[in-house]
XYZ file of C-alpha atoms in Angstrom:
427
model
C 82.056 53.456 149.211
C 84.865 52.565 151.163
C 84.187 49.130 152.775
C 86.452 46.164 152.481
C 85.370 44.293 149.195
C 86.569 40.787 148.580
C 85.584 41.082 144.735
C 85.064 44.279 143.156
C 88.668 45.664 144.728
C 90.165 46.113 141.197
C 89.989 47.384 137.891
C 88.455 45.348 135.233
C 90.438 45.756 131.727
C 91.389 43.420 128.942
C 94.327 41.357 131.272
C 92.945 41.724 134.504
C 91.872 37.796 134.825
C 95.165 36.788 133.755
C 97.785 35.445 136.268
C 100.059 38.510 135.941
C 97.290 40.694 136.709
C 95.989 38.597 139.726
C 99.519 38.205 141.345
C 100.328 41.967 140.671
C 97.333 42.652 143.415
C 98.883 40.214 145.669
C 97.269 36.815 144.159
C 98.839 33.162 145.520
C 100.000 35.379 148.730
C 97.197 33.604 150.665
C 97.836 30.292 149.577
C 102.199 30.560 149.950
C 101.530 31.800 153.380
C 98.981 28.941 154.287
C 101.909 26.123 152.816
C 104.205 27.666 154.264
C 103.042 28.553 157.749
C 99.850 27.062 158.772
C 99.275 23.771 158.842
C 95.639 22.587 157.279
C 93.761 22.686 160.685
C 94.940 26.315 160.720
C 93.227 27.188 157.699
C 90.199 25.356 158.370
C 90.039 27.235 161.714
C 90.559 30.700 160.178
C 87.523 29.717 157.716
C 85.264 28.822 160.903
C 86.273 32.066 162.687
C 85.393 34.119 159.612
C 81.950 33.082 159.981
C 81.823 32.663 156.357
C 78.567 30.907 155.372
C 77.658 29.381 151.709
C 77.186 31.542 148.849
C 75.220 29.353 147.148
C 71.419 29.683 148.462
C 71.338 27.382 151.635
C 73.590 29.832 153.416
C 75.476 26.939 155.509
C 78.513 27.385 157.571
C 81.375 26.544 155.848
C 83.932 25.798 158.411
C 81.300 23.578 159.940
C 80.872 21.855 156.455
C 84.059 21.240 156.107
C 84.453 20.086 160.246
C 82.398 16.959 159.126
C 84.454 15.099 156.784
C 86.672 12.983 157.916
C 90.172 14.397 157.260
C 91.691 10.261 157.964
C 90.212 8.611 154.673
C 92.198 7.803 152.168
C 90.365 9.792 149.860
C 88.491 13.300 150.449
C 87.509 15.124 147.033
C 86.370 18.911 146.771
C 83.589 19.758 144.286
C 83.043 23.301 143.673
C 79.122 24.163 142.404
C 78.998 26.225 139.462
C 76.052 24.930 137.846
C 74.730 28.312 138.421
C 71.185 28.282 136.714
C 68.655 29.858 139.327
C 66.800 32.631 136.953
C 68.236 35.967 138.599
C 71.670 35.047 139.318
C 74.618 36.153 137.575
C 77.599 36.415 140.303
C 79.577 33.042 139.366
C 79.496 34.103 135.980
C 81.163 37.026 136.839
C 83.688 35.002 139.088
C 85.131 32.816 136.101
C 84.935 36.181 133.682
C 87.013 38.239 135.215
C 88.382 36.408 138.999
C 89.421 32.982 137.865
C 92.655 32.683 139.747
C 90.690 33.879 142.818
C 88.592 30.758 142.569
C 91.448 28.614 141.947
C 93.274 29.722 144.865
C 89.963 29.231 147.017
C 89.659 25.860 145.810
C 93.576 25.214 146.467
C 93.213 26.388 150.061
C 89.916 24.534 150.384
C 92.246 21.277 149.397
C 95.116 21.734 151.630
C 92.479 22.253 154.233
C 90.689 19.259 153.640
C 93.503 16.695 152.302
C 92.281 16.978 148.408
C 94.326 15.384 145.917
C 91.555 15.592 143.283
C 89.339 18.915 143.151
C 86.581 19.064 140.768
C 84.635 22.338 138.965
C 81.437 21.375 137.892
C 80.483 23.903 135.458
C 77.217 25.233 134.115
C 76.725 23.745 130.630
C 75.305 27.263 128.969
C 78.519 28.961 130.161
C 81.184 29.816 127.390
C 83.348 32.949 127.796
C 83.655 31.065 131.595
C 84.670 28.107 130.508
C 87.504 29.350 127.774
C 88.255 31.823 131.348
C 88.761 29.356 133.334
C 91.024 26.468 131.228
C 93.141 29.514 130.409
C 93.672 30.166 133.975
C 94.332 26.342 135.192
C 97.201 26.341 132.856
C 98.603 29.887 134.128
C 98.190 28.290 137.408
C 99.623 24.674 136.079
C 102.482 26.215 134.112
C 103.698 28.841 137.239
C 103.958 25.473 139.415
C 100.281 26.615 141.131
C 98.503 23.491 140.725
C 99.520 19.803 140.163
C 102.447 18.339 141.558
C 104.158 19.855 144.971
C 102.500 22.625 144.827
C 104.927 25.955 145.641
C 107.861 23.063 145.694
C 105.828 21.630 148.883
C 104.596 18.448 149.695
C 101.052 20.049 148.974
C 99.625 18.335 145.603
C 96.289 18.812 143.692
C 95.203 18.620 140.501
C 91.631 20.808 139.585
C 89.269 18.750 137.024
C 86.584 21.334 135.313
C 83.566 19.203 134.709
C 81.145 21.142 131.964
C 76.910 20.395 132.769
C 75.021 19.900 130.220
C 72.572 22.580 131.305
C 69.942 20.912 133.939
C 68.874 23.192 136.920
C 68.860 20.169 139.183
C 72.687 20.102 139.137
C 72.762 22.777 140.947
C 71.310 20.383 143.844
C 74.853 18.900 144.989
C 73.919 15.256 145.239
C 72.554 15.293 141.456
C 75.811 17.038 140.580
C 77.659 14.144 142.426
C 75.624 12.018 140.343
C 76.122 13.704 137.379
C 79.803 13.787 137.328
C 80.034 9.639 138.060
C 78.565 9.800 134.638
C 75.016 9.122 135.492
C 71.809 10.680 134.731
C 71.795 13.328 137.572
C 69.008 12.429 139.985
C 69.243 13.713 143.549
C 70.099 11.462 146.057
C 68.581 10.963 149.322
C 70.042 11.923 152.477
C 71.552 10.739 154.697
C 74.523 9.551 153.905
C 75.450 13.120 153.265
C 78.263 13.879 150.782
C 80.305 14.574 154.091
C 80.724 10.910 154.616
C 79.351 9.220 151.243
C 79.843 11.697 148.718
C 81.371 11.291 145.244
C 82.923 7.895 144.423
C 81.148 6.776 147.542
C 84.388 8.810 149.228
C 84.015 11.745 151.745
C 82.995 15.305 150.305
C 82.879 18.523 150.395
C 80.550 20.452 147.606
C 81.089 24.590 147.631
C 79.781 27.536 146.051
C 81.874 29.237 143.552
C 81.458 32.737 145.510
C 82.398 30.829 148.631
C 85.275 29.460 147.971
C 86.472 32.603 145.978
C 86.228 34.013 149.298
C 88.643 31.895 151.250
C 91.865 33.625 149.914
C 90.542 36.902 151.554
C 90.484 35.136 154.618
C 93.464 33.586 154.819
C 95.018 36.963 153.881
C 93.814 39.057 156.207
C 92.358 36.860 158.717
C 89.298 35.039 160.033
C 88.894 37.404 162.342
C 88.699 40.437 159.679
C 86.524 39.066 157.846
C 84.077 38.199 160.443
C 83.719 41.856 161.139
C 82.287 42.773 158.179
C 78.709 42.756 157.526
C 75.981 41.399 159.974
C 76.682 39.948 163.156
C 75.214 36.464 162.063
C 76.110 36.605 158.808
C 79.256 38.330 158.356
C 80.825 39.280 155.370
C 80.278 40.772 151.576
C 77.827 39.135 149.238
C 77.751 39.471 145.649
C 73.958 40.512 144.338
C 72.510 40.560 141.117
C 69.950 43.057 140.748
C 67.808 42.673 137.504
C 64.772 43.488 136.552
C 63.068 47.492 136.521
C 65.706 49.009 137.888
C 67.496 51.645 135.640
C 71.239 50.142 136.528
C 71.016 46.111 136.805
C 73.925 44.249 137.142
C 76.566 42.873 139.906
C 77.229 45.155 143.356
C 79.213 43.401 146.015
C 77.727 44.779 149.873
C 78.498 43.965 153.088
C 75.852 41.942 154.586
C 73.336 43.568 156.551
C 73.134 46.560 153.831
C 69.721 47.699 153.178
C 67.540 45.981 150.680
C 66.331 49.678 149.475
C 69.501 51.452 149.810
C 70.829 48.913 147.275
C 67.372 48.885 144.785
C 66.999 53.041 145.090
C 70.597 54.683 145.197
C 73.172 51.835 144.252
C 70.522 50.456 141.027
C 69.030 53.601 140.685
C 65.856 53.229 141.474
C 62.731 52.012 139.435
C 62.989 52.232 135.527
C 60.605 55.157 134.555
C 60.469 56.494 137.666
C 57.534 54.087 138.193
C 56.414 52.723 141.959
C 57.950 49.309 143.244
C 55.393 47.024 143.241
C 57.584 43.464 144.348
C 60.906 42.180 144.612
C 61.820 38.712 144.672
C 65.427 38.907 147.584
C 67.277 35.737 146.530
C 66.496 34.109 143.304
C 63.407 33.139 141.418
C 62.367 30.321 143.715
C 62.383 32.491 146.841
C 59.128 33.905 147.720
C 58.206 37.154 146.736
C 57.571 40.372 149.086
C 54.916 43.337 148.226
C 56.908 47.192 148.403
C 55.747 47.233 151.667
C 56.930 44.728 153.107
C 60.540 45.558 152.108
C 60.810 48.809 154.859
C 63.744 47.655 156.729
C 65.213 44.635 155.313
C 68.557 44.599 155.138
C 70.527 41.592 153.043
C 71.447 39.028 155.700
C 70.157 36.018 156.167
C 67.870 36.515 159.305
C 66.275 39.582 158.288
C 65.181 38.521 154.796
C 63.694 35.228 156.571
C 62.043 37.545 159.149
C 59.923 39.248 156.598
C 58.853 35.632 155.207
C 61.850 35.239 152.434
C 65.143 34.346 151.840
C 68.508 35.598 150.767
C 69.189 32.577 148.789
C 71.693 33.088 145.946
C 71.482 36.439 145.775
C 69.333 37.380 142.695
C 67.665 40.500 143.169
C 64.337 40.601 140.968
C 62.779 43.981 140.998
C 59.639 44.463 139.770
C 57.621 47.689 138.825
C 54.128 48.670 139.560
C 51.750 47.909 136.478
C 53.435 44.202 135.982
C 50.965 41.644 135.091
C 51.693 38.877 138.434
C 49.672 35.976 136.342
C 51.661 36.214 133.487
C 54.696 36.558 135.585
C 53.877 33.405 137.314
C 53.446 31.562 134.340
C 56.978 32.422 132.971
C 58.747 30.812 136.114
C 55.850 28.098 136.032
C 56.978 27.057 132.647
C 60.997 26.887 133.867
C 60.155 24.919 136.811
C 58.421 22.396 135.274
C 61.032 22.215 132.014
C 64.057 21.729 134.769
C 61.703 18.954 136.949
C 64.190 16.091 136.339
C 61.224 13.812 136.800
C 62.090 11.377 139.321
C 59.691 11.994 142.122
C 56.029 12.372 140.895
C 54.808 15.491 143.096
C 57.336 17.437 141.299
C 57.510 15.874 137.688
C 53.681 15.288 137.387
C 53.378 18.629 140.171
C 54.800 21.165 138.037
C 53.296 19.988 135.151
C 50.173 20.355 136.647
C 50.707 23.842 137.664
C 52.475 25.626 134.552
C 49.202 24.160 133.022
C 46.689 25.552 135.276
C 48.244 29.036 135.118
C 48.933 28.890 131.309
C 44.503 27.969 131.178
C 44.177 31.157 133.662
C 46.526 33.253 131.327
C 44.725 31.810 127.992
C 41.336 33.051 129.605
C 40.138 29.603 130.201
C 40.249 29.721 133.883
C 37.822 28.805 136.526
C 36.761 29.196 140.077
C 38.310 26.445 141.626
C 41.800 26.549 139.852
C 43.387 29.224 142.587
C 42.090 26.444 145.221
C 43.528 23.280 142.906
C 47.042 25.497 142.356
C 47.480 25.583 146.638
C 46.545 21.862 146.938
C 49.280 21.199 144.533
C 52.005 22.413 146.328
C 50.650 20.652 149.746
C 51.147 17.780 147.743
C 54.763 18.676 146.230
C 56.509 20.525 149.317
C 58.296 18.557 151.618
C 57.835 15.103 149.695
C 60.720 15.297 147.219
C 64.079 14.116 147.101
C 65.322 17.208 146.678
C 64.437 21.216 146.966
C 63.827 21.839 143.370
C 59.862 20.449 144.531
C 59.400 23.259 147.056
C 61.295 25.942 144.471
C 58.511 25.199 142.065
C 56.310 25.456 144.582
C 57.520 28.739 146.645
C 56.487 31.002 143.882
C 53.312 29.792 143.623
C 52.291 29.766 146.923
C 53.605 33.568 147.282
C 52.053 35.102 143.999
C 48.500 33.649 145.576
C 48.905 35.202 149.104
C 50.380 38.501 147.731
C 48.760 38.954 144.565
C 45.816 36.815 145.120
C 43.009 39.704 143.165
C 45.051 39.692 139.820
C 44.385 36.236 140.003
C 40.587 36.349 140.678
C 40.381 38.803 137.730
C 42.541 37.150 135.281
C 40.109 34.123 136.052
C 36.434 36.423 136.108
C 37.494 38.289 132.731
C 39.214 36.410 130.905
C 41.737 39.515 130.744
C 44.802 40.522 133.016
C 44.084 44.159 134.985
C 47.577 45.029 133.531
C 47.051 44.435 130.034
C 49.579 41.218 130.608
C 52.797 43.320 130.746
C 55.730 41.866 131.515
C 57.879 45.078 130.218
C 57.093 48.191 131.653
C-alpha cells in the first residue's frame, strides 16, 4: 500500500524505539520547528485544521478539546489515557512497545500548545514491556535535553509524570482516571464541570488518547492541512485497528479512515480462519454493538458510516467472529467482564450487571426460562442513560445487540437446555 501512514512508516527491529532510531527518521523535527517557529496558538490551530478527532472511543475533536481550556490559568495539566483495557484493543500497547518517543513528542507539543508545565501518563496497570518502554524513553528524552527544563534551550519547560493503574476498566473513563491519580478510589465524576475547566487538582484539563496524541507530531510535520486529506471527509486521517478474533492474520493494521470494513477483514486479515462464513463482527471494541455479515456490505471505518449501520468505531477493536460460534456463551464471557470492572458506585450498573452476567450464566447452565430474554432488556432500560458514567450503557450495548441479532440462539439455549452450536467459542 502506498498511503501516508503516521505509525507503521518504519521498520520494527531490536533499537527501533530507542531515541537514536526515532531521530534517525526525523523524530523531535516536529517539536524544534513548533519552539522555534510557531507560537502555541499555531500549533493548536494546525491540530484543529487536521481534523484530527480522539483515538480513544468517543471520537471527539481534538483541537476543539483543547479550544476549551482556558490557556490564562495559572495552571493547565495534560493527562494522556492509556488505561487501555476495552477487550479487543491492542493499539496503545503497540504505541509504548515500539513508538515511545512518538508519544512523548505528541504529549510535548500537546503542552506547548496548551501551557503544560506538568504532563501526566496514566498507564494501564497490566502493562509491563510498556511501562519498562516507556521510562527508558523519558530518560533518552530527559538526558538529550527533550523534556524537563527549557526544553531545546527555550523557554518551553515540562516535565512528563507516568502514572501506572492498578488495572480497573473504569479508568479508562477520564474523570475516574482524574480521580484515580489524586490518589482516590477512582469513581467517575459527574459532569459538568468538565475536566476543561475543573479537571485534575480542581485545575483546567485536557485528557488524550495515547494514539491521538502520537499523532500530533505528524501534523505539525507536515501540516494540518495534509493530514486532513487523508481518510474520510469527516473523519480524516489513519486509525490504528486491532483485528482479533477468526481471522487467519490478527493483529495491528494502520488504514486511512474511510477504508472498507471487508477489505480490511478479507484481504488485509486474510479472511475467516478455516475458510468458514462470517457470521458477526463487533467494529470498535467489545462494548460496541454487534452487526450480523450482512449488515457489514459497505461499511467503511469512519465514524459516520459505522454509526449508520447501528454501531460504532469506538477504539478500534475489530472482533471477528465465524459462523458456528455459540452467541449465548459469547455473551456470557463479556457479561462476566462487565460486571467484574462495574466499580460499583451507581446501583443500575453495580447491582445491573450483576444481574445480567447471572441471568445469562442460568441460560448457559440450562436453567433458563421464558421470561429471562424479557427480564435481560428491562435491565438495561434500567441501566442506560442513568449512570455516572458510560461503562453502564457498555455493559449494556452488548446485551441489547446479541438479543436483536441473535435473538433464536437465545430462545433455544433457553427451550433445550443446550446451545445449537454445541457452545463453541473456538472454531
Amino acid at each position: 500500500m502506498t498511503e501516508a501512514r503516521v505509525f507503521f512508516n518504519f521498520e520494527v527491529t531490536a533499537d527501533s524505539h530507542t531515541l537514536a532510531a526515532y531521530r534517525r527518521r526525523g523524530g523531535y523535527q516536529a517539536l524544534e520547528r513548533a519552539l522555534y517557529s510557531l507560537q502555541p496558538t499555531g500549533v493548536e490551530a494546525e491540530v484543529t485544521l487536521s481534523g484530527l478527532r480522539g483515538r480513544g472511543g468517543a471520537g471527539f475533536p481534538t483541537g476543539k478539546k483543547w479550544s476549551f481550556v482556558d490557556k490564562a490559568s495559572p495552571v493547565v495539566y495534560l493527562c494522556c489515557n492509556a488505561d487501555e483495557g476495552e477487550p479487543g484493543t491492542f493499539k496503545d500497547r503497540w504505541v509504548f512497545e515500539q513508538a515511545p518517543h512518538q508519544l512523548i513528542e505528541g504529549v510535548l507539543l500537546a503542552a506547548y500548545a496548551l501551557r503544560v508545565r506538568h504532563a501526566f501518563i496514566y498507564l494501564r496497570g497490566e502493562f509491563d514491556l510498556p511501562l519498562r518502554r516507556l521510562r527508558a524513553a523519558l530518560m533518552e528524552a530527559q538526558d538529550a535535553g527533550l523534556v524537563g527544563e527549557r526544553i531545546l534551550g527555550t523557554d518551553f519547560s515540562c516535565d512528563i509524570i507516568v502514572h501506572r493503574g492498578a488495572g480497573a476498566y473504569v479508568c479508562g473513563e477520564e474523570s475516574s482516571l482524574l480521580t484515580s491519580l489524586e490518589g482516590f478510589k477512582a469513581y467517575p465524576r459527574n459532569k459538568p464541570p468538565f475536566p476543561a475547566v475543573k479537571g485534575l487538582y480542581q485545575a483546567p484539563t485536557v485528557i488524550n488518547n495515547v494514539e491521538t496524541l502520537a499523532t500530533v507530531p505528524w501534523i505539525i510535520a507536515h501540516g494540518g492541512a495534509a493530514y486532513a486529506r487523508l481518510g474520510a471527509e469527516k473523519n480524516s486521517g489513519t486509525r490504528l485497528f486491532g483485528i482479533s478474533g477468526h481471522v487467519e492474520r490478527p493483529g495491528l493494521y494502520e488504514r486511512p479512515t474511510g477504508y472498507p470494513l471487508k477489505m480490511i477483514i478479507f484481504d488485509d486479515a486474510g479472511g475467516i480462519r478455516g475458510g468458514k462464513p462470517l457470521k458477526a463482527v463487533i467494529p470498535g471494541g467489545s462494548s460496541t454493538p454487534i452487526l450480523k455479515a450482512a449488515e457489514i456490505d459497505g461499511i467503511t471505518l469512519d465514524a459516520e458510516s459505522v454509526a449508520a449501520a447501528g454501531s460504532m468505531l469506538g477504539s478500534g477493536g475489530i472482533i471477528v467472529i465465524a459462523e458456528g460460534t455459540c452467541m449465548v456463551r459469547l455473551l456470557q464471557v463479556l457479561s462476566r467482564f462487565y460486571r467484574h470492572e462495574s466499580c460499583g458506585q451507581c446501583t443500575p450498573c453495580r447491582e445491573g450487571s450483576a444481574w445480567m452476567d447471572k441471568i445469562v450464566g442460568r441460560i448457559v447452565a440450562g436453567n433458563g426460562d421464558k421470561g429471562d430474554l424479557e427480564r435481560l432488556e428491562s435491565i438495561t432500560r434500567g441501566i442506560m442513560g442513568n449512570t455516572v458514567c458510560a461503562l453502564g450503557d457498555a455493559a449494556s450495548m452488548p446485551v441489547v445487540s446479541f438479543l436483536r441479532k441473535f435473538r433464536e440462539e437465545f430462545e433455544y439455549y433457553i427451550e433445550h437446555g443446550r446451545s445449537m452450536n454445541g457452545g463453541r467459542l473456538e472454531i
